[in-house]
């Protein structure tokens, strides 16, 4: 494309794994903005992109297929279930019973007490009908949205269809503990839920692909914790991978631009090194956010998997230490990763509250060198 804007070119260089290319600048997220506001460093209307030197958005995220929860249509009614003094039990938009501090919904880890699916009856009564791919509401602004996406793509933006991954989807339906039992106690129900996941994703993407070509399928998975995957490789191959493989194959077959590469990205917290080759078997070529506290070393992963696109990998704990510690980590990671290309650095999860503003500004200064 002639005269492509710089931020589009930088993102395309990342996906092209171009050695030595200028690095696209962004952040995973923040948990420290309230602290920085209270300390007077930023205000509600502060332009964080300008302050921290972030690039403009270079991807079009189509959404509409969930991320941490299924894309129900309609959503569950959010309502108070029980007053427990300083706590309150609430039914959330995904049908879960969630225990919150009274009057607060953010800034802490909520406790999930109940889940919408416990058996076949609750699945059909509570959830399956909410995933009907033919619900008109799902497509009410389809043509206008796809036309806008096509316009941005013509300027250089990449089109990303982000969606809830199979494990994250099942976890939201059944809860993290009950799900693990259900794999053994009722595998038929697991497959039924995954067939519904596939049908919704396949139908919605097919409608969108009538208008545009995808550059990426991006799965929100979170299948790992600090010591590795939450289910075995064999269980992943039985319950998840066949549905991923069929969806990816169908999307590729429907692409309007047959020469466009379809990138597959997996987002999972925790120690993801044990699942890299499993996901590579379905075509994964991008991985994030590489949590250092769980043993993910972006430099070591690059050495073992030189063709894998990597995002994240900067230790959030080091941001809270000192400028000297930040310098040591930047100097350890960035020269080699910048030389190899295919790396998009961010904090390995949301920037935590204990990170001083001065430290983060120093980190941003160093990152802008690349």
mmCIF file of C-alpha atoms in Angstrom:
data_model
loop_
_atom_site.group_PDB
_atom_site.id
_atom_site.type_symbol
_atom_site.label_atom_id
_atom_site.label_comp_id
_atom_site.label_asym_id
_atom_site.label_seq_id
_atom_site.Cartn_x
_atom_site.Cartn_y
_atom_site.Cartn_z
ATOM 1 C CA UNK A 1 0.000 0.000 0.000
ATOM 2 C CA UNK A 2 1.303 3.443 -0.915
ATOM 3 C CA UNK A 3 1.824 5.970 1.895
ATOM 4 C CA UNK A 4 0.647 3.591 4.611
ATOM 5 C CA UNK A 5 0.481 5.230 8.041
ATOM 6 C CA UNK A 6 3.411 4.384 10.267
ATOM 7 C CA UNK A 7 1.451 2.523 12.956
ATOM 8 C CA UNK A 8 -0.109 0.217 10.382
ATOM 9 C CA UNK A 9 3.303 -0.522 8.882
ATOM 10 C CA UNK A 10 4.798 -1.275 12.302
ATOM 11 C CA UNK A 11 2.021 -3.735 13.108
ATOM 12 C CA UNK A 12 2.354 -5.376 9.708
ATOM 13 C CA UNK A 13 6.107 -5.665 10.244
ATOM 14 C CA UNK A 14 5.378 -7.478 13.522
ATOM 15 C CA UNK A 15 3.136 -10.028 11.788
ATOM 16 C CA UNK A 16 5.656 -10.342 8.939
ATOM 17 C CA UNK A 17 8.326 -11.114 11.570
ATOM 18 C CA UNK A 18 10.560 -8.493 9.997
ATOM 19 C CA UNK A 19 14.025 -8.404 11.610
ATOM 20 C CA UNK A 20 15.139 -5.042 12.942
ATOM 21 C CA UNK A 21 11.816 -3.302 12.248
ATOM 22 C CA UNK A 22 10.626 -0.477 14.451
ATOM 23 C CA UNK A 23 8.486 -1.925 17.235
ATOM 24 C CA UNK A 24 4.807 -1.152 17.633
ATOM 25 C CA UNK A 25 4.203 0.461 21.040
ATOM 26 C CA UNK A 26 1.232 -0.415 23.262
ATOM 27 C CA UNK A 27 0.383 -1.712 26.738
ATOM 28 C CA UNK A 28 -1.545 -4.763 27.918
ATOM 29 C CA UNK A 29 -3.561 -2.769 30.471
ATOM 30 C CA UNK A 30 -3.448 -0.940 33.790
ATOM 31 C CA UNK A 31 -4.473 -1.497 37.400
ATOM 32 C CA UNK A 32 -2.610 1.545 38.699
ATOM 33 C CA UNK A 33 -4.436 4.476 37.089
ATOM 34 C CA UNK A 34 -6.396 5.333 40.257
ATOM 35 C CA UNK A 35 -3.150 5.582 42.214
ATOM 36 C CA UNK A 36 -1.546 7.816 39.614
ATOM 37 C CA UNK A 37 -4.644 10.024 39.588
ATOM 38 C CA UNK A 38 -4.617 10.316 43.378
ATOM 39 C CA UNK A 39 -0.936 11.265 43.262
ATOM 40 C CA UNK A 40 -1.655 13.955 40.677
ATOM 41 C CA UNK A 41 0.301 12.520 37.760
ATOM 42 C CA UNK A 42 -2.696 12.038 35.495
ATOM 43 C CA UNK A 43 -6.318 13.172 35.303
ATOM 44 C CA UNK A 44 -9.465 11.542 33.974
ATOM 45 C CA UNK A 45 -8.968 13.235 30.598
ATOM 46 C CA UNK A 46 -5.230 12.559 30.246
ATOM 47 C CA UNK A 47 -4.297 11.214 26.822
ATOM 48 C CA UNK A 48 -2.350 8.132 27.899
ATOM 49 C CA UNK A 49 -1.316 7.301 24.341
ATOM 50 C CA UNK A 50 0.354 10.692 23.952
ATOM 51 C CA UNK A 51 1.853 10.590 27.464
ATOM 52 C CA UNK A 52 3.349 7.121 27.125
ATOM 53 C CA UNK A 53 4.159 7.159 23.417
ATOM 54 C CA UNK A 54 1.723 4.468 22.341
ATOM 55 C CA UNK A 55 0.914 3.934 18.691
ATOM 56 C CA UNK A 56 -2.655 4.402 17.395
ATOM 57 C CA UNK A 57 -4.755 1.252 17.091
ATOM 58 C CA UNK A 58 -3.645 -0.760 14.075
ATOM 59 C CA UNK A 59 -6.097 -3.654 14.247
ATOM 60 C CA UNK A 60 -9.866 -3.859 13.852
ATOM 61 C CA UNK A 61 -11.269 -6.172 16.530
ATOM 62 C CA UNK A 62 -14.568 -7.498 15.271
ATOM 63 C CA UNK A 63 -15.748 -8.944 18.595
ATOM 64 C CA UNK A 64 -19.235 -10.370 18.889
ATOM 65 C CA UNK A 65 -18.032 -13.876 19.780
ATOM 66 C CA UNK A 66 -17.097 -13.426 23.422
ATOM 67 C CA UNK A 67 -13.694 -13.250 25.108
ATOM 68 C CA UNK A 68 -13.782 -14.339 28.769
ATOM 69 C CA UNK A 69 -17.433 -15.405 28.508
ATOM 70 C CA UNK A 70 -19.718 -16.741 25.756
ATOM 71 C CA UNK A 71 -21.441 -14.235 23.504
ATOM 72 C CA UNK A 72 -24.952 -14.759 24.821
ATOM 73 C CA UNK A 73 -27.816 -13.017 23.068
ATOM 74 C CA UNK A 74 -29.595 -11.938 25.137
ATOM 75 C CA UNK A 75 -27.346 -11.603 28.161
ATOM 76 C CA UNK A 76 -28.593 -12.645 31.573
ATOM 77 C CA UNK A 77 -30.327 -10.041 33.705
ATOM 78 C CA UNK A 78 -27.894 -8.555 36.221
ATOM 79 C CA UNK A 79 -29.626 -8.587 39.596
ATOM 80 C CA UNK A 80 -29.043 -8.765 43.329
ATOM 81 C CA UNK A 81 -29.580 -12.285 44.646
ATOM 82 C CA UNK A 82 -28.661 -11.843 48.298
ATOM 83 C CA UNK A 83 -27.490 -9.105 50.672
ATOM 84 C CA UNK A 84 -24.671 -10.389 52.887
ATOM 85 C CA UNK A 85 -23.797 -7.304 54.870
ATOM 86 C CA UNK A 86 -20.532 -5.938 53.502
ATOM 87 C CA UNK A 87 -20.884 -8.313 50.537
ATOM 88 C CA UNK A 88 -23.608 -8.932 47.982
ATOM 89 C CA UNK A 89 -24.328 -11.953 45.830
ATOM 90 C CA UNK A 90 -25.189 -10.837 42.296
ATOM 91 C CA UNK A 91 -26.210 -12.633 39.112
ATOM 92 C CA UNK A 92 -23.894 -11.255 36.448
ATOM 93 C CA UNK A 93 -24.384 -10.854 32.709
ATOM 94 C CA UNK A 94 -23.066 -14.375 32.061
ATOM 95 C CA UNK A 95 -25.468 -16.029 34.514
ATOM 96 C CA UNK A 96 -22.957 -16.614 37.297
ATOM 97 C CA UNK A 97 -23.556 -15.956 40.973
ATOM 98 C CA UNK A 98 -20.748 -13.575 41.950
ATOM 99 C CA UNK A 99 -19.820 -12.371 45.438
ATOM 100 C CA UNK A 100 -18.749 -8.725 45.409
ATOM 101 C CA UNK A 101 -17.892 -6.131 48.005
ATOM 102 C CA UNK A 102 -21.069 -4.107 48.402
ATOM 103 C CA UNK A 103 -21.211 -1.265 45.906
ATOM 104 C CA UNK A 104 -17.989 -2.318 44.134
ATOM 105 C CA UNK A 105 -17.570 -4.218 40.899
ATOM 106 C CA UNK A 106 -13.936 -3.552 39.978
ATOM 107 C CA UNK A 107 -10.464 -3.398 41.485
ATOM 108 C CA UNK A 108 -10.447 -6.831 43.118
ATOM 109 C CA UNK A 109 -10.884 -10.492 42.248
ATOM 110 C CA UNK A 110 -14.586 -11.430 42.616
ATOM 111 C CA UNK A 111 -15.586 -14.840 43.949
ATOM 112 C CA UNK A 112 -17.747 -16.949 41.648
ATOM 113 C CA UNK A 113 -20.226 -18.919 43.751
ATOM 114 C CA UNK A 114 -22.497 -20.538 41.150
ATOM 115 C CA UNK A 115 -22.445 -21.200 37.401
ATOM 116 C CA UNK A 116 -25.302 -21.380 34.876
ATOM 117 C CA UNK A 117 -24.567 -24.942 33.713
ATOM 118 C CA UNK A 118 -24.564 -27.916 36.080
ATOM 119 C CA UNK A 119 -26.199 -30.557 33.843
ATOM 120 C CA UNK A 120 -27.997 -31.012 30.503
ATOM 121 C CA UNK A 121 -31.219 -29.443 31.745
ATOM 122 C CA UNK A 122 -29.550 -26.243 32.983
ATOM 123 C CA UNK A 123 -27.490 -26.045 29.772
ATOM 124 C CA UNK A 124 -30.583 -26.119 27.593
ATOM 125 C CA UNK A 125 -32.698 -23.982 29.899
ATOM 126 C CA UNK A 126 -30.140 -21.298 30.707
ATOM 127 C CA UNK A 127 -27.571 -21.113 27.920
ATOM 128 C CA UNK A 128 -27.976 -23.036 24.688
ATOM 129 C CA UNK A 129 -30.801 -20.895 23.322
ATOM 130 C CA UNK A 130 -28.770 -17.752 24.103
ATOM 131 C CA UNK A 131 -26.167 -18.972 21.584
ATOM 132 C CA UNK A 132 -28.529 -19.268 18.634
ATOM 133 C CA UNK A 133 -26.421 -18.050 15.699
ATOM 134 C CA UNK A 134 -29.507 -16.882 13.814
ATOM 135 C CA UNK A 135 -30.721 -14.387 16.416
ATOM 136 C CA UNK A 136 -31.315 -11.207 14.332
ATOM 137 C CA UNK A 137 -29.814 -8.985 17.036
ATOM 138 C CA UNK A 138 -26.381 -10.404 16.246
ATOM 139 C CA UNK A 139 -26.475 -8.894 12.756
ATOM 140 C CA UNK A 140 -28.400 -5.657 13.204
ATOM 141 C CA UNK A 141 -25.488 -3.433 12.092
ATOM 142 C CA UNK A 142 -23.510 -6.032 10.151
ATOM 143 C CA UNK A 143 -23.213 -4.242 6.815
ATOM 144 C CA UNK A 144 -22.190 -0.882 8.284
ATOM 145 C CA UNK A 145 -19.611 -2.462 10.596
ATOM 146 C CA UNK A 146 -18.087 -4.573 7.852
ATOM 147 C CA UNK A 147 -17.938 -1.631 5.465
ATOM 148 C CA UNK A 148 -16.049 0.380 8.093
ATOM 149 C CA UNK A 149 -13.708 -2.562 8.721
ATOM 150 C CA UNK A 150 -13.080 -2.919 4.977
ATOM 151 C CA UNK A 151 -12.307 0.799 4.732
ATOM 152 C CA UNK A 152 -9.736 0.599 7.533
ATOM 153 C CA UNK A 153 -8.253 -2.549 5.999
ATOM 154 C CA UNK A 154 -7.773 -0.693 2.723
ATOM 155 C CA UNK A 155 -5.720 1.873 4.668
ATOM 156 C CA UNK A 156 -3.512 -0.805 6.229
ATOM 157 C CA UNK A 157 -5.315 -1.990 9.367
ATOM 158 C CA UNK A 158 -5.387 -5.706 10.136
ATOM 159 C CA UNK A 159 -8.750 -7.423 10.635
ATOM 160 C CA UNK A 160 -8.852 -9.516 13.799
ATOM 161 C CA UNK A 161 -11.742 -11.796 14.716
ATOM 162 C CA UNK A 162 -11.322 -12.217 18.451
ATOM 163 C CA UNK A 163 -13.382 -14.858 20.243
ATOM 164 C CA UNK A 164 -13.646 -16.811 23.467
ATOM 165 C CA UNK A 165 -11.528 -19.948 23.357
ATOM 166 C CA UNK A 166 -12.972 -23.357 24.148
ATOM 167 C CA UNK A 167 -11.553 -23.769 27.638
ATOM 168 C CA UNK A 168 -12.417 -20.212 28.709
ATOM 169 C CA UNK A 169 -15.917 -20.695 27.340
ATOM 170 C CA UNK A 170 -16.475 -23.966 29.201
ATOM 171 C CA UNK A 171 -15.045 -22.476 32.399
ATOM 172 C CA UNK A 172 -17.497 -19.601 32.224
ATOM 173 C CA UNK A 173 -20.406 -22.018 31.742
ATOM 174 C CA UNK A 174 -19.538 -24.474 34.500
ATOM 175 C CA UNK A 175 -16.963 -22.873 36.784
ATOM 176 C CA UNK A 176 -13.272 -23.844 36.980
ATOM 177 C CA UNK A 177 -13.653 -26.693 39.484
ATOM 178 C CA UNK A 178 -16.902 -28.236 38.277
ATOM 179 C CA UNK A 179 -15.624 -28.190 34.706
ATOM 180 C CA UNK A 180 -12.726 -30.472 35.624
ATOM 181 C CA UNK A 181 -15.154 -33.049 37.028
ATOM 182 C CA UNK A 182 -17.454 -32.687 34.013
ATOM 183 C CA UNK A 183 -14.737 -33.760 31.580
ATOM 184 C CA UNK A 184 -14.911 -37.162 33.280
ATOM 185 C CA UNK A 185 -18.498 -37.307 34.536
ATOM 186 C CA UNK A 186 -20.306 -36.101 31.397
ATOM 187 C CA UNK A 187 -18.025 -35.789 28.364
ATOM 188 C CA UNK A 188 -21.088 -35.829 26.129
ATOM 189 C CA UNK A 189 -22.243 -32.538 27.609
ATOM 190 C CA UNK A 190 -18.783 -31.029 27.039
ATOM 191 C CA UNK A 191 -18.949 -31.993 23.372
ATOM 192 C CA UNK A 192 -22.499 -30.638 23.089
ATOM 193 C CA UNK A 193 -21.347 -27.298 24.502
ATOM 194 C CA UNK A 194 -18.382 -27.232 22.104
ATOM 195 C CA UNK A 195 -20.580 -28.051 19.111
ATOM 196 C CA UNK A 196 -22.719 -25.046 20.022
ATOM 197 C CA UNK A 197 -19.574 -22.898 20.398
ATOM 198 C CA UNK A 198 -18.425 -24.015 16.957
ATOM 199 C CA UNK A 199 -21.783 -23.451 15.261
ATOM 200 C CA UNK A 200 -22.043 -19.904 16.601
ATOM 201 C CA UNK A 201 -18.453 -19.008 15.686
ATOM 202 C CA UNK A 202 -18.688 -20.611 12.258
ATOM 203 C CA UNK A 203 -21.992 -18.957 11.372
ATOM 204 C CA UNK A 204 -21.017 -15.464 12.528
ATOM 205 C CA UNK A 205 -17.615 -15.557 10.824
ATOM 206 C CA UNK A 206 -19.228 -16.819 7.610
ATOM 207 C CA UNK A 207 -21.599 -13.852 7.561
ATOM 208 C CA UNK A 208 -18.741 -11.424 8.108
ATOM 209 C CA UNK A 209 -16.510 -13.053 5.525
ATOM 210 C CA UNK A 210 -19.044 -12.200 2.854
ATOM 211 C CA UNK A 211 -17.722 -8.642 3.235
ATOM 212 C CA UNK A 212 -14.109 -8.834 4.439
ATOM 213 C CA UNK A 213 -10.998 -10.997 4.701
ATOM 214 C CA UNK A 214 -9.624 -11.851 8.129
ATOM 215 C CA UNK A 215 -5.969 -11.377 9.035
ATOM 216 C CA UNK A 216 -6.226 -13.127 12.397
ATOM 217 C CA UNK A 217 -8.280 -15.422 14.594
ATOM 218 C CA UNK A 218 -7.458 -14.519 18.210
ATOM 219 C CA UNK A 219 -8.602 -16.967 20.903
ATOM 220 C CA UNK A 220 -8.988 -15.880 24.547
ATOM 221 C CA UNK A 221 -8.046 -19.171 26.177
ATOM 222 C CA UNK A 222 -6.475 -18.866 29.698
ATOM 223 C CA UNK A 223 -5.950 -22.606 29.853
ATOM 224 C CA UNK A 224 -2.742 -22.424 31.923
ATOM 225 C CA UNK A 225 -1.941 -21.536 35.517
ATOM 226 C CA UNK A 226 1.388 -21.030 37.292
ATOM 227 C CA UNK A 227 2.559 -24.641 36.876
ATOM 228 C CA UNK A 228 1.179 -25.451 33.438
ATOM 229 C CA UNK A 229 -2.071 -26.379 31.680
ATOM 230 C CA UNK A 230 -5.242 -26.984 33.701
ATOM 231 C CA UNK A 231 -6.194 -30.002 31.581
ATOM 232 C CA UNK A 232 -3.992 -32.630 29.969
ATOM 233 C CA UNK A 233 -2.777 -32.542 26.374
ATOM 234 C CA UNK A 234 -4.944 -35.589 25.659
ATOM 235 C CA UNK A 235 -8.027 -33.756 26.948
ATOM 236 C CA UNK A 236 -7.170 -30.726 24.842
ATOM 237 C CA UNK A 237 -6.912 -32.950 21.771
ATOM 238 C CA UNK A 238 -10.226 -34.625 22.526
ATOM 239 C CA UNK A 239 -12.415 -31.737 23.630
ATOM 240 C CA UNK A 240 -10.933 -28.569 22.069
ATOM 241 C CA UNK A 241 -8.675 -29.068 19.075
ATOM 242 C CA UNK A 242 -11.147 -30.742 16.674
ATOM 243 C CA UNK A 243 -13.497 -27.756 16.946
ATOM 244 C CA UNK A 244 -10.628 -25.285 16.500
ATOM 245 C CA UNK A 245 -9.317 -27.176 13.490
ATOM 246 C CA UNK A 246 -12.702 -27.221 11.771
ATOM 247 C CA UNK A 247 -13.352 -23.537 12.447
ATOM 248 C CA UNK A 248 -9.907 -22.533 11.161
ATOM 249 C CA UNK A 249 -10.302 -24.714 8.067
ATOM 250 C CA UNK A 250 -13.722 -23.230 7.316
ATOM 251 C CA UNK A 251 -12.518 -19.648 7.788
ATOM 252 C CA UNK A 252 -9.553 -20.237 5.482
ATOM 253 C CA UNK A 253 -11.795 -21.775 2.817
ATOM 254 C CA UNK A 254 -14.139 -18.766 2.907
ATOM 255 C CA UNK A 255 -11.495 -16.041 2.655
ATOM 256 C CA UNK A 256 -12.254 -13.558 -0.123
ATOM 257 C CA UNK A 257 -8.546 -12.890 -0.563
ATOM 258 C CA UNK A 258 -7.186 -16.429 -0.954
ATOM 259 C CA UNK A 259 -3.581 -15.224 -0.772
ATOM 260 C CA UNK A 260 -3.952 -13.510 2.617
ATOM 261 C CA UNK A 261 -2.264 -15.332 5.488
ATOM 262 C CA UNK A 262 -4.592 -16.104 8.376
ATOM 263 C CA UNK A 263 -2.709 -15.727 11.663
ATOM 264 C CA UNK A 264 -3.784 -17.757 14.693
ATOM 265 C CA UNK A 265 -3.105 -16.209 18.107
ATOM 266 C CA UNK A 266 -3.644 -17.801 21.520
ATOM 267 C CA UNK A 267 -3.916 -15.696 24.683
ATOM 268 C CA UNK A 268 -3.353 -17.691 27.860
ATOM 269 C CA UNK A 269 -2.094 -16.622 31.255
ATOM 270 C CA UNK A 270 0.221 -18.815 33.332
ATOM 271 C CA UNK A 271 2.996 -21.122 32.163
ATOM 272 C CA UNK A 272 2.189 -21.558 28.502
ATOM 273 C CA UNK A 273 5.408 -23.245 27.428
ATOM 274 C CA UNK A 274 3.858 -26.702 27.860
ATOM 275 C CA UNK A 275 1.083 -26.019 25.325
ATOM 276 C CA UNK A 276 2.996 -24.235 22.569
ATOM 277 C CA UNK A 277 3.478 -27.299 20.396
ATOM 278 C CA UNK A 278 -0.096 -28.475 21.002
ATOM 279 C CA UNK A 279 -1.461 -25.200 19.670
ATOM 280 C CA UNK A 280 1.083 -25.107 16.864
ATOM 281 C CA UNK A 281 -0.576 -28.307 15.648
ATOM 282 C CA UNK A 282 -3.665 -26.241 14.742
ATOM 283 C CA UNK A 283 -1.622 -23.451 13.176
ATOM 284 C CA UNK A 284 -0.927 -21.105 16.091
ATOM 285 C CA UNK A 285 1.754 -18.618 15.102
ATOM 286 C CA UNK A 286 1.291 -15.937 17.801
ATOM 287 C CA UNK A 287 1.250 -16.232 21.605
ATOM 288 C CA UNK A 288 0.613 -13.823 24.492
ATOM 289 C CA UNK A 289 1.029 -12.511 27.253
ATOM 290 C CA UNK A 290 3.974 -14.664 28.520
ATOM 291 C CA UNK A 291 3.749 -14.273 32.304
ATOM 292 C CA UNK A 292 7.251 -14.213 33.757
ATOM 293 C CA UNK A 293 6.202 -15.245 37.281
ATOM 294 C CA UNK A 294 4.951 -18.523 35.794
ATOM 295 C CA UNK A 295 8.273 -19.299 34.165
ATOM 296 C CA UNK A 296 7.796 -17.747 30.722
ATOM 297 C CA UNK A 297 11.048 -16.208 29.504
ATOM 298 C CA UNK A 298 10.463 -14.458 26.200
ATOM 299 C CA UNK A 299 14.127 -14.724 25.192
ATOM 300 C CA UNK A 300 14.245 -18.474 25.866
ATOM 301 C CA UNK A 301 10.935 -19.004 24.035
ATOM 302 C CA UNK A 302 12.268 -17.084 21.035
ATOM 303 C CA UNK A 303 15.405 -19.243 20.978
ATOM 304 C CA UNK A 304 13.363 -22.467 21.011
ATOM 305 C CA UNK A 305 10.603 -21.252 18.668
ATOM 306 C CA UNK A 306 12.263 -18.734 16.329
ATOM 307 C CA UNK A 307 9.220 -18.383 14.048
ATOM 308 C CA UNK A 308 6.642 -17.783 16.794
ATOM 309 C CA UNK A 309 5.225 -14.253 17.111
ATOM 310 C CA UNK A 310 5.384 -13.178 20.757
ATOM 311 C CA UNK A 311 3.598 -10.458 22.716
ATOM 312 C CA UNK A 312 4.039 -9.502 26.376
ATOM 313 C CA UNK A 313 6.825 -10.959 28.484
ATOM 314 C CA UNK A 314 8.011 -7.923 30.477
ATOM 315 C CA UNK A 315 7.884 -8.755 34.197
ATOM 316 C CA UNK A 316 5.299 -6.554 35.932
ATOM 317 C CA UNK A 317 7.111 -7.044 39.248
ATOM 318 C CA UNK A 318 10.281 -5.467 37.877
ATOM 319 C CA UNK A 319 8.310 -2.339 36.976
ATOM 320 C CA UNK A 320 7.701 -1.896 40.713
ATOM 321 C CA UNK A 321 11.364 -2.332 41.726
ATOM 322 C CA UNK A 322 13.649 0.400 40.438
ATOM 323 C CA UNK A 323 14.818 2.148 37.308
ATOM 324 C CA UNK A 324 18.040 0.149 37.481
ATOM 325 C CA UNK A 325 16.104 -3.137 37.536
ATOM 326 C CA UNK A 326 14.018 -1.950 34.588
ATOM 327 C CA UNK A 327 17.186 -1.087 32.671
ATOM 328 C CA UNK A 328 18.664 -4.531 33.300
ATOM 329 C CA UNK A 329 15.517 -6.256 32.001
ATOM 330 C CA UNK A 330 15.165 -3.985 28.972
ATOM 331 C CA UNK A 331 18.801 -4.580 28.090
ATOM 332 C CA UNK A 332 18.373 -8.344 28.556
ATOM 333 C CA UNK A 333 15.277 -8.633 26.379
ATOM 334 C CA UNK A 334 15.043 -5.913 23.818
ATOM 335 C CA UNK A 335 18.229 -5.908 21.711
ATOM 336 C CA UNK A 336 17.909 -9.585 20.753
ATOM 337 C CA UNK A 337 14.131 -9.472 20.316
ATOM 338 C CA UNK A 338 14.247 -6.283 18.245
ATOM 339 C CA UNK A 339 16.923 -7.813 16.039
ATOM 340 C CA UNK A 340 14.898 -10.981 15.417
ATOM 341 C CA UNK A 341 11.579 -9.173 14.891
ATOM 342 C CA UNK A 342 8.137 -10.625 15.569
ATOM 343 C CA UNK A 343 7.969 -9.247 19.102
ATOM 344 C CA UNK A 344 5.449 -6.823 20.568
ATOM 345 C CA UNK A 345 6.558 -5.941 24.127
ATOM 346 C CA UNK A 346 4.085 -5.191 26.907
ATOM 347 C CA UNK A 347 3.845 -5.757 30.618
ATOM 348 C CA UNK A 348 3.010 -9.452 31.074
ATOM 349 C CA UNK A 349 -0.422 -8.481 32.382
ATOM 350 C CA UNK A 350 -2.057 -5.281 33.590
ATOM 351 C CA UNK A 351 0.447 -2.826 35.137
ATOM 352 C CA UNK A 352 -0.102 -3.399 38.889
ATOM 353 C CA UNK A 353 -1.030 -0.753 41.432
ATOM 354 C CA UNK A 354 2.356 -0.834 43.190
ATOM 355 C CA UNK A 355 4.215 0.466 40.097
ATOM 356 C CA UNK A 356 5.352 4.074 40.713
ATOM 357 C CA UNK A 357 4.581 6.533 37.957
ATOM 358 C CA UNK A 358 8.266 7.516 37.667
ATOM 359 C CA UNK A 359 9.224 3.892 37.119
ATOM 360 C CA UNK A 360 6.653 3.423 34.395
ATOM 361 C CA UNK A 361 7.719 6.616 32.628
ATOM 362 C CA UNK A 362 11.306 5.355 32.705
ATOM 363 C CA UNK A 363 10.177 2.032 31.228
ATOM 364 C CA UNK A 364 8.322 3.841 28.459
ATOM 365 C CA UNK A 365 11.381 6.016 27.714
ATOM 366 C CA UNK A 366 13.497 2.902 27.311
ATOM 367 C CA UNK A 367 10.925 1.123 25.140
ATOM 368 C CA UNK A 368 10.659 4.102 22.815
ATOM 369 C CA UNK A 369 14.318 3.609 21.966
ATOM 370 C CA UNK A 370 13.149 0.652 19.873
#
